[in-house]
Amino acid sequence: MPQEPPVDIYAKLREYIKRSTKTQRKIAEEAGIPNPSYLSHMVNGRVNWVEGDYFRPLSEALGLSRDEIRELKPEIIWEEPSPPPSRALSAAAKGHRIPKPQVMIPDTLREAAEQYGHLAAFAGLGEHRWQHFMASVSRRHTPETPEGWLEEFTALKRLGYDPQEPEE
């Protein structure tokens, strides 16, 4: 003999429909019930709506809470949705302006600019744009003397480099 549900599921369905303020036709449509008269059979106790295939869609269409669903179907097992993966936003994505790292001008490059920057052949070596450019270029070996920086400056000029003023 089938066990009676712990609550009057048909009275509850009528209560939920009334509370929703939707028509039975609208609820049937939202729950994917092809014929609204089938919902009427559920309300009138001819179809056990809690044990049928439409329980979950009806629960959603009626906006039932977890507690209400559990009252109707205590054995139901909840599948907790996994939280979405954390997507930490970068400072720039949050609208913050990220300052560019400061380029450190080596002392020996400053010395080269002081010693040779005033000569016409080495014009530009004393300019901030050139010093910034030369200090930020990736290289295997960084010049260690003012003369080494002078050689590098001359080679870059010969290759046609003319750096822009850095954005700061």
Short mmCIF file of C-alpha atoms in Angstrom, two decimals, residues 12-153:
data_model
loop_
_atom_site.label_atom_id
_atom_site.label_comp_id
_atom_site.label_asym_id
_atom_site.label_seq_id
_atom_site.Cartn_x
_atom_site.Cartn_y
_atom_site.Cartn_z
CA LYS A 12 -0.15 22.93 -0.73
CA LEU A 13 -0.21 23.12 -4.53
CA ARG A 14 -3.42 25.17 -4.41
CA GLU A 15 -1.80 27.44 -1.77
CA TYR A 16 1.35 27.92 -3.88
CA ILE A 17 -0.65 28.70 -7.01
CA LYS A 18 -2.75 31.26 -5.16
CA ARG A 19 0.37 32.83 -3.61
CA SER A 20 2.07 33.10 -7.01
CA THR A 21 -0.78 35.22 -8.45
CA LYS A 22 -0.17 33.49 -11.81
CA THR A 23 -2.86 31.71 -13.75
CA GLN A 24 -2.75 27.93 -13.96
CA ARG A 25 -2.19 28.33 -17.70
CA LYS A 26 0.89 30.54 -17.08
CA ILE A 27 2.30 28.15 -14.44
CA ALA A 28 1.77 25.16 -16.75
CA GLU A 29 3.55 27.05 -19.55
CA GLU A 30 6.51 27.99 -17.32
CA ALA A 31 6.79 24.41 -16.01
CA GLY A 32 6.68 22.93 -19.50
CA ILE A 33 3.39 21.11 -18.93
CA PRO A 34 1.96 20.69 -22.43
CA ASN A 35 -1.71 20.75 -21.38
CA PRO A 36 -2.95 23.11 -18.63
CA SER A 37 -5.72 20.63 -17.74
CA TYR A 38 -2.99 18.26 -16.51
CA LEU A 39 -2.11 20.87 -13.86
CA SER A 40 -5.78 20.93 -12.93
CA HIS A 41 -5.62 17.15 -12.37
CA MET A 42 -2.68 17.73 -10.02
CA VAL A 43 -4.54 20.39 -8.05
CA ASN A 44 -7.63 18.17 -7.70
CA GLY A 45 -5.64 15.20 -6.41
CA ARG A 46 -5.89 12.96 -9.47
CA VAL A 47 -2.12 13.13 -10.16
CA ASN A 48 0.62 13.06 -7.50
CA TRP A 49 2.52 16.12 -8.60
CA VAL A 50 5.31 15.65 -6.03
CA GLU A 51 6.27 12.25 -7.42
CA GLY A 52 5.77 13.17 -11.07
CA ASP A 53 8.20 14.46 -13.67
CA TYR A 54 6.96 18.03 -13.27
CA PHE A 55 7.86 18.45 -9.60
CA ARG A 56 11.10 20.37 -10.17
CA PRO A 57 9.78 22.60 -13.00
CA LEU A 58 6.61 23.32 -10.99
CA SER A 59 8.69 24.16 -7.92
CA GLU A 60 10.68 26.63 -9.99
CA ALA A 61 7.61 28.13 -11.68
CA LEU A 62 5.96 28.59 -8.27
CA GLY A 63 9.14 29.96 -6.69
CA LEU A 64 9.19 27.42 -3.88
CA SER A 65 11.88 27.74 -1.22
CA ARG A 66 14.17 24.90 -0.22
CA ASP A 67 12.24 24.44 2.98
CA GLU A 68 8.93 24.18 1.12
CA ILE A 69 10.39 21.63 -1.29
CA ARG A 70 11.93 19.63 1.54
CA GLU A 71 8.56 19.63 3.35
CA LEU A 72 6.93 18.12 0.26
CA LYS A 73 9.73 15.71 -0.55
CA PRO A 74 11.99 15.13 2.49
CA GLU A 75 14.20 12.63 0.69
CA ILE A 76 15.28 15.12 -1.94
CA ILE A 77 19.04 15.51 -2.27
CA TRP A 78 20.37 18.95 -3.04
CA GLU A 79 23.16 19.34 -5.48
CA GLU A 80 25.02 22.41 -4.40
CA PRO A 81 26.24 24.34 -7.40
CA SER A 82 29.97 24.84 -7.44
CA PRO A 83 30.95 28.44 -6.91
CA PRO A 84 32.19 30.02 -10.09
CA PRO A 85 35.95 30.16 -10.31
CA SER A 86 37.35 33.26 -8.73
CA ARG A 87 38.31 35.76 -11.34
CA ALA A 88 40.34 38.36 -9.58
CA LEU A 89 40.25 41.59 -11.50
CA SER A 90 43.44 43.39 -12.18
CA ALA A 91 43.89 46.90 -10.85
CA ALA A 92 43.58 48.22 -14.41
CA ALA A 93 40.27 46.33 -14.86
CA LYS A 94 39.01 47.99 -11.69
CA GLY A 95 39.79 51.39 -13.22
CA HIS A 96 43.02 52.10 -11.39
CA ARG A 97 45.92 53.57 -13.28
CA ILE A 98 49.00 51.51 -12.72
CA PRO A 99 52.17 53.55 -12.76
CA LYS A 100 54.92 52.19 -14.94
CA PRO A 101 57.98 51.06 -13.06
CA GLN A 102 60.63 53.72 -12.80
CA VAL A 103 63.66 53.13 -14.95
CA MET A 104 66.82 53.55 -12.93
CA ILE A 105 69.51 55.47 -14.81
CA PRO A 106 72.89 53.93 -13.92
CA ASP A 107 75.45 56.30 -12.43
CA THR A 108 77.94 55.44 -15.16
CA LEU A 109 75.41 56.48 -17.83
CA ARG A 110 74.89 59.79 -15.99
CA GLU A 111 78.64 60.27 -15.88
CA ALA A 112 78.86 59.63 -19.65
CA ALA A 113 76.14 62.24 -20.23
CA GLU A 114 77.99 64.78 -18.05
CA GLN A 115 81.38 64.11 -19.66
CA TYR A 116 80.35 63.81 -23.32
CA GLY A 117 76.76 65.08 -23.70
CA HIS A 118 77.89 68.67 -24.47
CA LEU A 119 79.94 67.55 -27.51
CA ALA A 120 78.20 67.82 -30.91
CA ALA A 121 79.15 64.24 -31.86
CA PHE A 122 77.31 62.95 -28.80
CA ALA A 123 74.35 65.32 -28.82
CA GLY A 124 71.40 63.57 -27.26
CA LEU A 125 73.35 61.58 -24.70
CA GLY A 126 72.49 64.23 -22.11
CA GLU A 127 68.76 64.06 -22.96
CA HIS A 128 66.41 62.22 -20.63
CA ARG A 129 64.75 60.36 -23.54
CA TRP A 130 68.08 58.81 -24.57
CA GLN A 131 69.12 57.94 -21.04
CA HIS A 132 65.73 56.40 -20.33
CA PHE A 133 65.84 54.41 -23.57
CA MET A 134 69.39 53.18 -23.04
CA ALA A 135 68.73 52.20 -19.43
CA SER A 136 65.58 50.23 -20.37
CA VAL A 137 66.97 48.31 -23.36
CA SER A 138 67.37 44.60 -22.69
CA ARG A 139 70.93 43.47 -23.25
CA ARG A 140 73.35 40.73 -22.35
CA HIS A 141 75.93 42.99 -20.73
CA THR A 142 75.25 46.41 -19.25
CA PRO A 143 78.10 48.86 -19.81
CA GLU A 144 80.03 49.43 -16.60
CA THR A 145 81.93 52.57 -17.57
CA PRO A 146 81.02 55.96 -19.05
CA GLU A 147 83.03 54.99 -22.13
CA GLY A 148 81.02 51.78 -22.50
CA TRP A 149 77.80 53.83 -22.49
CA LEU A 150 79.33 56.19 -25.03
CA GLU A 151 80.07 53.26 -27.37
CA GLU A 152 76.52 51.98 -26.99
CA PHE A 153 75.07 55.43 -27.68
#
